[in-house]
């Protein structure tokens, strides 16, 4: 029979989880989206090229996504709460180490690799936790949760500009940002432990029940034991009679019973070690979700995601600097363009999330249309030379990017099921990270 309804599905504590994930993404992604401001400061402070300075951002965002399979494996092994706490600690350590950077290459490791790894561990639990707590309202809940990224860029972009210009320079701004990220320790405690997700996964499985049997449960060991007993019973002859086998020696019935109980390890230790290694590799293969790579639908979706993210971070990194170089905006006006991306990003996630829940349209069509508009608008940026045109582009880009970002998890659930969400999203993160790492520095060269 189907499991009883869970009061925490589509409501209850699920909304507390939405609040927590919203705030975590507000902090972590808000910091990432403000990198366009840090990018200018790094270039001035270290006297480096645009490409070298933007590589910090590429590694940071790329690492955040590349660790997706690792993050998904840790979530499957432990829990969203544990992994998020680990991410909070690692990202804070990376930011603090960045304050001692003597040259730009140092930031590649501290701000790029270490902080990016921490942000990656923070990110995936925000997706999995919300998806597990919602079913009919999943797209709406995902939209509210993921809108934290846009609100974060809206608030943190002018705040970072203000801190750098009037008080603490870039090092002071990063130090204050580290203090803000420490709030993720408390927010991570809102996530449910692993037991909830085990019950949730069981509830979405096929509810068919096999007919009960009067026989008691058997283990593999008892099965083997029964096989041995059956064989001995079939071979039984008169008491004390010798048993002739295929080779020349002979055994009594009692000797045969004792011999059948010898452990396999004693007979072939090398074979046992080989089997253990194979079992370990098979376990890693499943934990990391690698069987999905055999699915051509998943590969096509991952390829589209990779192509999108080859250029999708370019506006966040270069729009601020381009507005200043064209002389069409002040520092504050240029930072407003980043904030505008954040506002429209937030609207796109919430509005398209609600639309996906209410409409009869296939969510794949909504995702594809938004992706197409996002790509075409970005292609046209080289023709933009006026501030208001740039503002319109920022709004359209943020709106459609927010929609595709939010609907990704919904599409994955539709295509591969809720149980595969953690692993499928982790692998999609990997493709996304590779694209960002390769793509972001190219326009700055």
CSV table of C-alpha atoms in Angstrom, one decimal:
chain,number,residue,atom,x,y,z
A,1,UNK,CA,0.0,0.0,0.0
A,2,UNK,CA,1.2,3.6,-0.6
A,3,UNK,CA,3.0,5.4,2.2
A,4,UNK,CA,0.9,7.9,4.3
A,5,UNK,CA,1.2,11.6,3.2
A,6,UNK,CA,4.1,13.5,4.7
A,7,UNK,CA,3.1,16.9,6.2
A,8,UNK,CA,6.5,18.2,5.4
A,9,UNK,CA,6.0,17.7,1.6
A,10,UNK,CA,4.7,20.8,-0.2
A,11,UNK,CA,4.7,22.7,3.1
A,12,UNK,CA,5.5,22.5,6.7
A,13,UNK,CA,9.3,22.5,7.5
A,14,UNK,CA,9.9,22.6,3.7
A,15,UNK,CA,9.3,26.4,3.7
A,16,UNK,CA,11.9,26.8,6.4
A,17,UNK,CA,14.3,24.9,4.2
A,18,UNK,CA,13.4,27.2,1.3
A,19,UNK,CA,14.2,30.2,3.5
A,20,UNK,CA,17.6,28.7,4.5
A,21,UNK,CA,18.6,27.8,0.9
A,22,UNK,CA,17.5,31.2,-0.3
A,23,UNK,CA,19.8,32.9,2.2
A,24,UNK,CA,22.7,30.5,1.5
A,25,UNK,CA,22.5,31.3,-2.2
A,26,UNK,CA,22.0,35.0,-1.4
A,27,UNK,CA,25.4,35.0,0.3
A,28,UNK,CA,27.5,32.6,-1.8
A,29,UNK,CA,26.2,33.4,-5.3
A,30,UNK,CA,25.8,37.1,-4.4
A,31,UNK,CA,29.5,37.2,-3.7
A,32,UNK,CA,30.3,35.4,-7.1
A,33,UNK,CA,28.1,37.9,-9.1
A,34,UNK,CA,29.9,40.9,-7.6
A,35,UNK,CA,33.2,39.7,-9.0
A,36,UNK,CA,33.0,42.2,-11.8
A,37,UNK,CA,33.9,44.8,-9.2
A,38,UNK,CA,36.7,42.8,-7.6
A,39,UNK,CA,38.0,42.1,-11.2
A,40,UNK,CA,38.7,45.8,-11.7
A,41,UNK,CA,40.4,46.1,-8.3
A,42,UNK,CA,42.6,43.0,-8.9
A,43,UNK,CA,43.7,44.3,-12.2
A,44,UNK,CA,44.8,47.6,-10.7
A,45,UNK,CA,46.3,46.2,-7.5
A,46,UNK,CA,48.4,43.5,-9.1
A,47,UNK,CA,49.1,45.4,-12.4
A,48,UNK,CA,48.0,42.4,-14.4
A,49,UNK,CA,46.1,41.8,-17.7
A,50,UNK,CA,42.3,41.5,-18.1
A,51,UNK,CA,42.6,37.8,-18.9
A,52,UNK,CA,44.8,37.1,-15.9
A,53,UNK,CA,42.4,38.9,-13.5
A,54,UNK,CA,39.3,37.2,-15.0
A,55,UNK,CA,40.9,33.8,-14.6
A,56,UNK,CA,40.3,34.1,-10.8
A,57,UNK,CA,36.6,34.3,-11.5
A,58,UNK,CA,36.8,31.4,-14.0
A,59,UNK,CA,38.5,29.1,-11.5
A,60,UNK,CA,36.1,30.2,-8.7
A,61,UNK,CA,32.9,29.6,-10.7
A,62,UNK,CA,34.4,26.6,-12.5
A,63,UNK,CA,35.5,24.9,-9.3
A,64,UNK,CA,32.1,25.6,-7.7
A,65,UNK,CA,30.6,23.5,-10.5
A,66,UNK,CA,33.3,20.9,-11.2
A,67,UNK,CA,33.0,19.5,-7.6
A,68,UNK,CA,29.4,18.7,-8.4
A,69,UNK,CA,30.0,14.9,-8.6
A,70,UNK,CA,32.0,15.0,-5.4
A,71,UNK,CA,29.3,17.0,-3.6
A,72,UNK,CA,26.6,14.6,-4.8
A,73,UNK,CA,28.5,11.6,-3.6
A,74,UNK,CA,29.0,13.2,-0.2
A,75,UNK,CA,25.3,14.1,0.0
A,76,UNK,CA,24.4,10.5,-0.8
A,77,UNK,CA,26.9,9.2,1.8
A,78,UNK,CA,26.2,11.7,4.6
A,79,UNK,CA,23.5,14.4,4.4
A,80,UNK,CA,22.8,17.8,3.0
A,81,UNK,CA,23.4,19.3,6.4
A,82,UNK,CA,26.9,17.8,6.8
A,83,UNK,CA,28.0,18.7,3.3
A,84,UNK,CA,26.8,22.3,3.7
A,85,UNK,CA,28.7,22.7,7.0
A,86,UNK,CA,31.8,21.4,5.3
A,87,UNK,CA,31.3,23.9,2.4
A,88,UNK,CA,30.9,26.8,4.9
A,89,UNK,CA,34.2,26.0,6.6
A,90,UNK,CA,36.2,25.5,3.4
A,91,UNK,CA,34.9,28.7,1.7
A,92,UNK,CA,35.7,30.8,4.8
A,93,UNK,CA,39.2,29.4,4.9
A,94,UNK,CA,39.8,30.2,1.2
A,95,UNK,CA,38.6,33.8,1.6
A,96,UNK,CA,40.8,34.4,4.6
A,97,UNK,CA,43.8,33.0,2.9
A,98,UNK,CA,43.2,35.4,-0.1
A,99,UNK,CA,43.9,38.4,2.1
A,100,UNK,CA,47.6,37.5,2.2
A,101,UNK,CA,47.9,37.3,-1.7
A,102,UNK,CA,51.3,38.7,-2.8
A,103,UNK,CA,50.4,38.3,-6.5
A,104,UNK,CA,47.5,37.3,-8.7
A,105,UNK,CA,48.6,33.7,-9.1
A,106,UNK,CA,48.1,33.2,-5.3
A,107,UNK,CA,44.4,34.0,-5.7
A,108,UNK,CA,44.0,31.3,-8.3
A,109,UNK,CA,44.5,28.8,-5.5
A,110,UNK,CA,42.9,30.5,-2.5
A,111,UNK,CA,40.0,32.4,-4.0
A,112,UNK,CA,39.6,30.2,-7.0
A,113,UNK,CA,40.2,26.5,-6.0
A,114,UNK,CA,39.7,26.5,-2.2
A,115,UNK,CA,36.8,29.0,-2.0
A,116,UNK,CA,35.2,27.5,-5.2
A,117,UNK,CA,35.4,24.0,-3.7
A,118,UNK,CA,33.6,25.3,-0.6
A,119,UNK,CA,30.9,27.1,-2.6
A,120,UNK,CA,30.4,23.8,-4.6
A,121,UNK,CA,29.7,21.9,-1.4
A,122,UNK,CA,27.3,24.7,-0.4
A,123,UNK,CA,25.4,24.8,-3.6
A,124,UNK,CA,24.2,21.2,-4.4
A,125,UNK,CA,22.5,20.7,-1.0
A,126,UNK,CA,20.3,23.8,-1.7
A,127,UNK,CA,19.0,22.0,-4.8
A,128,UNK,CA,18.5,18.5,-3.3
A,129,UNK,CA,16.9,19.7,0.0
A,130,UNK,CA,14.2,21.8,-1.7
A,131,UNK,CA,13.5,19.1,-4.3
A,132,UNK,CA,13.0,16.5,-1.6
A,133,UNK,CA,10.6,18.7,0.4
A,134,UNK,CA,8.3,19.6,-2.5
A,135,UNK,CA,6.3,17.8,-5.3
A,136,UNK,CA,3.4,19.7,-6.7
A,137,UNK,CA,4.9,23.1,-5.8
A,138,UNK,CA,8.5,22.1,-6.7
A,139,UNK,CA,9.1,24.6,-9.4
A,140,UNK,CA,7.7,27.5,-7.3
A,141,UNK,CA,9.8,26.5,-4.3
A,142,UNK,CA,12.9,26.1,-6.5
A,143,UNK,CA,12.2,29.5,-8.0
A,144,UNK,CA,12.0,31.2,-4.5
A,145,UNK,CA,15.1,29.4,-3.3
A,146,UNK,CA,17.3,30.0,-6.4
A,147,UNK,CA,16.2,33.7,-6.5
A,148,UNK,CA,18.5,34.2,-3.6
A,149,UNK,CA,21.3,34.4,-6.1
A,150,UNK,CA,19.7,37.4,-7.9
A,151,UNK,CA,18.8,39.2,-4.7
A,152,UNK,CA,22.3,38.6,-3.4
A,153,UNK,CA,23.9,40.3,-6.4
A,154,UNK,CA,21.3,43.1,-6.1
A,155,UNK,CA,22.3,43.9,-2.5
A,156,UNK,CA,26.0,42.8,-2.5
A,157,UNK,CA,27.1,44.6,-5.7
A,158,UNK,CA,26.5,48.2,-4.5
A,159,UNK,CA,27.5,47.2,-0.9
A,160,UNK,CA,30.9,45.8,-2.2
A,161,UNK,CA,31.4,49.0,-4.4
A,162,UNK,CA,30.7,51.2,-1.3
A,163,UNK,CA,33.0,49.2,0.9
A,164,UNK,CA,35.9,49.3,-1.6
A,165,UNK,CA,35.5,52.9,-2.6
A,166,UNK,CA,35.0,54.5,0.8
A,167,UNK,CA,36.3,52.3,3.5
A,168,UNK,CA,38.2,49.0,3.3
A,169,UNK,CA,39.5,48.5,-0.3
A,170,UNK,CA,39.2,45.0,-1.7
A,171,UNK,CA,40.8,43.2,1.2
A,172,UNK,CA,38.5,44.7,3.7
A,173,UNK,CA,35.5,43.9,1.5
A,174,UNK,CA,36.5,40.3,1.3
A,175,UNK,CA,37.0,40.1,5.1
A,176,UNK,CA,33.5,41.5,5.7
A,177,UNK,CA,32.2,39.0,3.1
A,178,UNK,CA,33.8,36.2,5.0
A,179,UNK,CA,32.0,37.2,8.1
A,180,UNK,CA,28.7,37.2,6.2
A,181,UNK,CA,29.4,33.7,4.8
A,182,UNK,CA,29.9,32.4,8.3
A,183,UNK,CA,26.1,32.7,8.7
A,184,UNK,CA,25.9,29.6,6.5
A,185,UNK,CA,26.9,27.5,9.4
A,186,UNK,CA,23.7,28.3,11.2
A,187,UNK,CA,21.6,28.2,8.0
A,188,UNK,CA,22.9,24.7,7.2
A,189,UNK,CA,21.3,23.3,10.4
A,190,UNK,CA,17.9,23.9,8.8
A,191,UNK,CA,18.5,21.0,6.4
A,192,UNK,CA,17.2,17.6,7.3
A,193,UNK,CA,19.5,14.7,8.0
A,194,UNK,CA,19.9,11.7,5.7
A,195,UNK,CA,17.0,9.6,7.3
A,196,UNK,CA,14.5,12.0,5.8
A,197,UNK,CA,15.8,11.6,2.3
A,198,UNK,CA,15.9,7.8,2.6
A,199,UNK,CA,12.2,7.8,3.6
A,200,UNK,CA,11.4,10.3,0.8
A,201,UNK,CA,13.2,8.2,-1.8
A,202,UNK,CA,11.2,5.1,-0.6
A,203,UNK,CA,8.0,7.0,-0.9
A,204,UNK,CA,8.5,7.8,-4.6
A,205,UNK,CA,9.4,4.2,-5.5
A,206,UNK,CA,7.0,1.8,-7.2
A,207,UNK,CA,4.6,0.6,-4.4
A,208,UNK,CA,4.1,-2.9,-5.7
A,209,UNK,CA,4.6,-5.5,-3.0
A,210,UNK,CA,5.7,-9.1,-3.6
A,211,UNK,CA,3.5,-11.9,-2.1
A,212,UNK,CA,4.5,-12.9,1.3
A,213,UNK,CA,5.9,-16.3,1.9
A,214,UNK,CA,5.8,-18.5,5.0
A,215,UNK,CA,9.5,-19.2,4.7
A,216,UNK,CA,11.9,-17.0,6.8
A,217,UNK,CA,14.2,-14.5,5.1
A,218,UNK,CA,17.5,-15.9,3.8
A,219,UNK,CA,20.8,-14.3,3.4
A,220,UNK,CA,23.4,-15.2,0.8
A,221,UNK,CA,25.4,-17.1,3.4
A,222,UNK,CA,22.4,-19.2,4.4
A,223,UNK,CA,21.6,-19.8,0.7
A,224,UNK,CA,25.1,-21.1,0.1
A,225,UNK,CA,24.8,-23.2,3.3
A,226,UNK,CA,21.6,-24.7,2.0
A,227,UNK,CA,23.2,-25.5,-1.3
A,228,UNK,CA,26.0,-27.3,0.4
A,229,UNK,CA,23.7,-29.3,2.6
A,230,UNK,CA,21.6,-30.2,-0.5
A,231,UNK,CA,24.7,-31.4,-2.3
A,232,UNK,CA,25.9,-33.5,0.7
A,233,UNK,CA,22.4,-35.0,1.1
A,234,UNK,CA,22.4,-36.0,-2.6
A,235,UNK,CA,25.8,-37.6,-2.2
A,236,UNK,CA,24.9,-39.5,1.0
A,237,UNK,CA,25.4,-43.3,0.8
A,238,UNK,CA,25.6,-46.1,3.4
A,239,UNK,CA,27.3,-45.0,6.7
A,240,UNK,CA,31.1,-45.2,6.6
A,241,UNK,CA,31.2,-45.7,2.8
A,242,UNK,CA,33.8,-43.8,0.9
A,243,UNK,CA,32.8,-41.2,-1.6
A,244,UNK,CA,34.6,-41.4,-5.0
A,245,UNK,CA,35.2,-38.0,-6.6
A,246,UNK,CA,36.6,-37.1,-10.0
A,247,UNK,CA,40.1,-37.3,-8.8
A,248,UNK,CA,41.9,-40.3,-7.2
A,249,UNK,CA,41.6,-39.4,-3.5
A,250,UNK,CA,38.6,-40.3,-1.4
A,251,UNK,CA,36.8,-38.7,1.5
A,252,UNK,CA,34.4,-39.7,4.2
A,253,UNK,CA,31.1,-37.9,4.6
A,254,UNK,CA,32.3,-36.1,7.7
A,255,UNK,CA,35.5,-34.9,5.9
A,256,UNK,CA,33.4,-33.6,3.0
A,257,UNK,CA,31.2,-31.6,5.5
A,258,UNK,CA,34.3,-30.0,7.1
A,259,UNK,CA,35.9,-29.3,3.7
A,260,UNK,CA,32.8,-27.6,2.4
A,261,UNK,CA,33.0,-25.1,5.3
A,262,UNK,CA,36.5,-23.7,4.3
A,263,UNK,CA,36.4,-20.0,3.6
A,264,UNK,CA,36.8,-18.9,0.0
A,265,UNK,CA,39.6,-16.5,1.0
A,266,UNK,CA,41.8,-19.4,2.2
A,267,UNK,CA,41.4,-21.1,-1.2
A,268,UNK,CA,42.0,-18.1,-3.5
A,269,UNK,CA,43.2,-14.9,-1.6
A,270,UNK,CA,44.3,-13.1,-4.7
A,271,UNK,CA,40.8,-13.6,-6.3
A,272,UNK,CA,39.2,-12.2,-3.1
A,273,UNK,CA,41.4,-9.0,-3.3
A,274,UNK,CA,40.5,-8.6,-7.0
A,275,UNK,CA,36.8,-8.9,-6.1
A,276,UNK,CA,37.1,-6.3,-3.4
A,277,UNK,CA,38.7,-3.8,-5.8
A,278,UNK,CA,36.0,-4.4,-8.4
A,279,UNK,CA,33.3,-3.9,-5.7
A,280,UNK,CA,34.9,-0.6,-4.7
A,281,UNK,CA,35.1,0.6,-8.3
A,282,UNK,CA,31.5,-0.4,-8.9
A,283,UNK,CA,30.4,1.4,-5.7
A,284,UNK,CA,32.2,4.6,-6.8
A,285,UNK,CA,30.7,4.2,-10.3
A,286,UNK,CA,27.2,4.2,-8.8
A,287,UNK,CA,27.8,6.8,-6.1
A,288,UNK,CA,29.1,9.4,-8.6
A,289,UNK,CA,26.2,8.7,-10.9
A,290,UNK,CA,28.4,7.7,-13.8
A,291,UNK,CA,25.8,5.3,-15.3
A,292,UNK,CA,24.0,8.4,-16.5
A,293,UNK,CA,26.8,9.0,-19.0
A,294,UNK,CA,25.5,6.0,-20.9
A,295,UNK,CA,22.1,7.9,-21.4
A,296,UNK,CA,22.2,9.8,-24.7
A,297,UNK,CA,19.4,12.1,-23.4
A,298,UNK,CA,21.6,13.1,-20.5
A,299,UNK,CA,24.6,13.6,-22.7
A,300,UNK,CA,22.6,15.9,-25.1
A,301,UNK,CA,21.3,18.0,-22.1
A,302,UNK,CA,24.8,18.2,-20.6
A,303,UNK,CA,26.2,19.4,-24.0
A,304,UNK,CA,23.6,22.1,-24.2
A,305,UNK,CA,24.5,23.2,-20.7
A,306,UNK,CA,28.2,23.2,-21.5
A,307,UNK,CA,27.6,25.4,-24.6
A,308,UNK,CA,25.4,27.8,-22.7
A,309,UNK,CA,28.0,28.3,-19.9
A,310,UNK,CA,30.9,28.8,-22.3
A,311,UNK,CA,29.7,32.4,-22.5
A,312,UNK,CA,27.0,32.9,-19.9
A,313,UNK,CA,29.4,34.4,-17.2
A,314,UNK,CA,30.8,37.0,-19.6
A,315,UNK,CA,28.3,39.7,-18.8
A,316,UNK,CA,28.8,39.4,-15.0
A,317,UNK,CA,32.6,39.8,-15.4
A,318,UNK,CA,32.9,42.3,-18.3
A,319,UNK,CA,29.7,44.4,-18.4
A,320,UNK,CA,30.9,46.6,-15.5
A,321,UNK,CA,34.3,47.2,-17.1
A,322,UNK,CA,32.9,47.7,-20.6
A,323,UNK,CA,30.5,50.4,-19.4
A,324,UNK,CA,33.5,52.3,-17.8
A,325,UNK,CA,35.7,51.9,-20.8
A,326,UNK,CA,33.0,53.3,-23.2
A,327,UNK,CA,32.6,56.2,-20.8
A,328,UNK,CA,28.8,55.8,-20.6
A,329,UNK,CA,28.6,55.2,-16.9
A,330,UNK,CA,30.1,56.1,-13.5
A,331,UNK,CA,31.3,53.4,-11.1
A,332,UNK,CA,28.0,53.4,-9.3
A,333,UNK,CA,26.0,53.3,-12.6
A,334,UNK,CA,28.1,50.5,-13.9
A,335,UNK,CA,27.6,48.5,-10.7
A,336,UNK,CA,23.8,49.1,-11.2
A,337,UNK,CA,24.0,47.0,-14.4
A,338,UNK,CA,25.2,44.1,-12.3
A,339,UNK,CA,22.4,44.7,-9.8
A,340,UNK,CA,19.9,44.8,-12.7
A,341,UNK,CA,21.0,41.4,-13.8
A,342,UNK,CA,20.3,40.3,-10.2
A,343,UNK,CA,16.9,41.8,-10.1
A,344,UNK,CA,15.8,40.3,-13.4
A,345,UNK,CA,17.5,37.0,-12.5
A,346,UNK,CA,15.3,36.9,-9.4
A,347,UNK,CA,12.1,37.7,-11.3
A,348,UNK,CA,12.9,35.1,-13.9
A,349,UNK,CA,13.4,32.3,-11.4
A,350,UNK,CA,10.2,33.1,-9.4
A,351,UNK,CA,7.9,34.0,-12.3
A,352,UNK,CA,9.0,31.1,-14.6
A,353,UNK,CA,8.9,28.7,-11.6
A,354,UNK,CA,5.2,29.7,-10.9
A,355,UNK,CA,4.4,29.6,-14.6
A,356,UNK,CA,5.9,26.0,-14.9
A,357,UNK,CA,3.7,24.8,-12.0
A,358,UNK,CA,0.5,26.4,-13.3
A,359,UNK,CA,0.8,25.9,-17.0
A,360,UNK,CA,0.1,22.8,-19.1
A,361,UNK,CA,3.2,23.5,-21.2
A,362,UNK,CA,6.0,21.1,-21.2
A,363,UNK,CA,8.8,22.4,-19.0
A,364,UNK,CA,11.3,21.4,-21.6
A,365,UNK,CA,9.8,23.9,-24.1
A,366,UNK,CA,9.8,26.7,-21.6
A,367,UNK,CA,13.5,25.9,-20.8
A,368,UNK,CA,14.5,25.8,-24.5
A,369,UNK,CA,12.7,29.1,-25.4
A,370,UNK,CA,14.4,31.0,-22.5
A,371,UNK,CA,17.8,29.4,-23.5
A,372,UNK,CA,17.4,30.6,-27.1
A,373,UNK,CA,16.5,34.2,-26.0
A,374,UNK,CA,19.4,34.2,-23.6
A,375,UNK,CA,21.9,33.2,-26.3
A,376,UNK,CA,20.6,35.6,-29.0
A,377,UNK,CA,20.7,38.6,-26.6
A,378,UNK,CA,24.3,37.9,-25.5
A,379,UNK,CA,25.4,37.7,-29.2
A,380,UNK,CA,24.1,41.2,-29.7
A,381,UNK,CA,26.2,42.8,-26.8
A,382,UNK,CA,29.1,43.8,-29.1
A,383,UNK,CA,26.7,46.2,-30.9
A,384,UNK,CA,25.6,48.0,-27.7
A,385,UNK,CA,27.3,51.4,-27.1
A,386,UNK,CA,24.6,53.2,-25.0
A,387,UNK,CA,23.9,52.9,-21.3
A,388,UNK,CA,20.2,52.4,-21.5
A,389,UNK,CA,20.6,49.7,-24.2
A,390,UNK,CA,23.1,48.0,-21.9
A,391,UNK,CA,20.5,48.2,-19.1
A,392,UNK,CA,17.8,46.6,-21.3
A,393,UNK,CA,20.2,43.8,-22.2
A,394,UNK,CA,21.1,43.3,-18.5
A,395,UNK,CA,17.4,42.8,-17.7
A,396,UNK,CA,16.7,40.4,-20.6
A,397,UNK,CA,19.8,38.4,-19.9
A,398,UNK,CA,19.1,38.1,-16.2
A,399,UNK,CA,15.5,37.2,-16.8
A,400,UNK,CA,16.1,34.3,-19.2
A,401,UNK,CA,19.3,33.1,-17.4
A,402,UNK,CA,17.3,33.0,-14.1
A,403,UNK,CA,14.6,30.9,-15.8
A,404,UNK,CA,17.0,28.4,-17.3
A,405,UNK,CA,19.0,28.2,-14.0
A,406,UNK,CA,15.8,27.5,-12.0
A,407,UNK,CA,14.2,25.1,-14.4
A,408,UNK,CA,17.3,22.9,-14.8
A,409,UNK,CA,16.5,20.8,-11.7
A,410,UNK,CA,12.9,20.5,-12.8
A,411,UNK,CA,13.9,19.3,-16.2
A,412,UNK,CA,16.3,16.7,-14.7
A,413,UNK,CA,13.5,15.4,-12.4
A,414,UNK,CA,11.2,15.2,-15.4
A,415,UNK,CA,13.8,13.3,-17.5
A,416,UNK,CA,15.5,11.0,-15.0
A,417,UNK,CA,13.3,11.0,-11.8
A,418,UNK,CA,13.7,12.4,-8.3
A,419,UNK,CA,16.0,9.7,-7.1
A,420,UNK,CA,18.6,10.5,-9.8
A,421,UNK,CA,18.4,14.3,-9.1
A,422,UNK,CA,21.5,14.5,-6.8
A,423,UNK,CA,23.8,12.6,-9.2
A,424,UNK,CA,22.4,14.1,-12.4
A,425,UNK,CA,22.8,17.6,-11.1
A,426,UNK,CA,26.2,16.8,-9.8
A,427,UNK,CA,27.4,15.7,-13.3
A,428,UNK,CA,25.7,18.7,-15.0
A,429,UNK,CA,27.7,20.8,-12.5
A,430,UNK,CA,30.8,19.2,-13.8
A,431,UNK,CA,30.1,20.1,-17.4
A,432,UNK,CA,29.1,23.6,-16.4
A,433,UNK,CA,32.3,24.1,-14.4
A,434,UNK,CA,34.5,23.0,-17.4
A,435,UNK,CA,32.6,25.4,-19.7
A,436,UNK,CA,33.0,28.4,-17.3
A,437,UNK,CA,36.7,27.7,-16.6
A,438,UNK,CA,37.4,27.6,-20.4
A,439,UNK,CA,35.0,30.3,-21.5
A,440,UNK,CA,35.3,33.2,-19.1
A,441,UNK,CA,38.9,34.3,-19.7
A,442,UNK,CA,38.6,34.2,-23.5
A,443,UNK,CA,36.7,37.6,-23.9
A,444,UNK,CA,39.2,39.4,-21.7
A,445,UNK,CA,42.3,38.5,-23.8
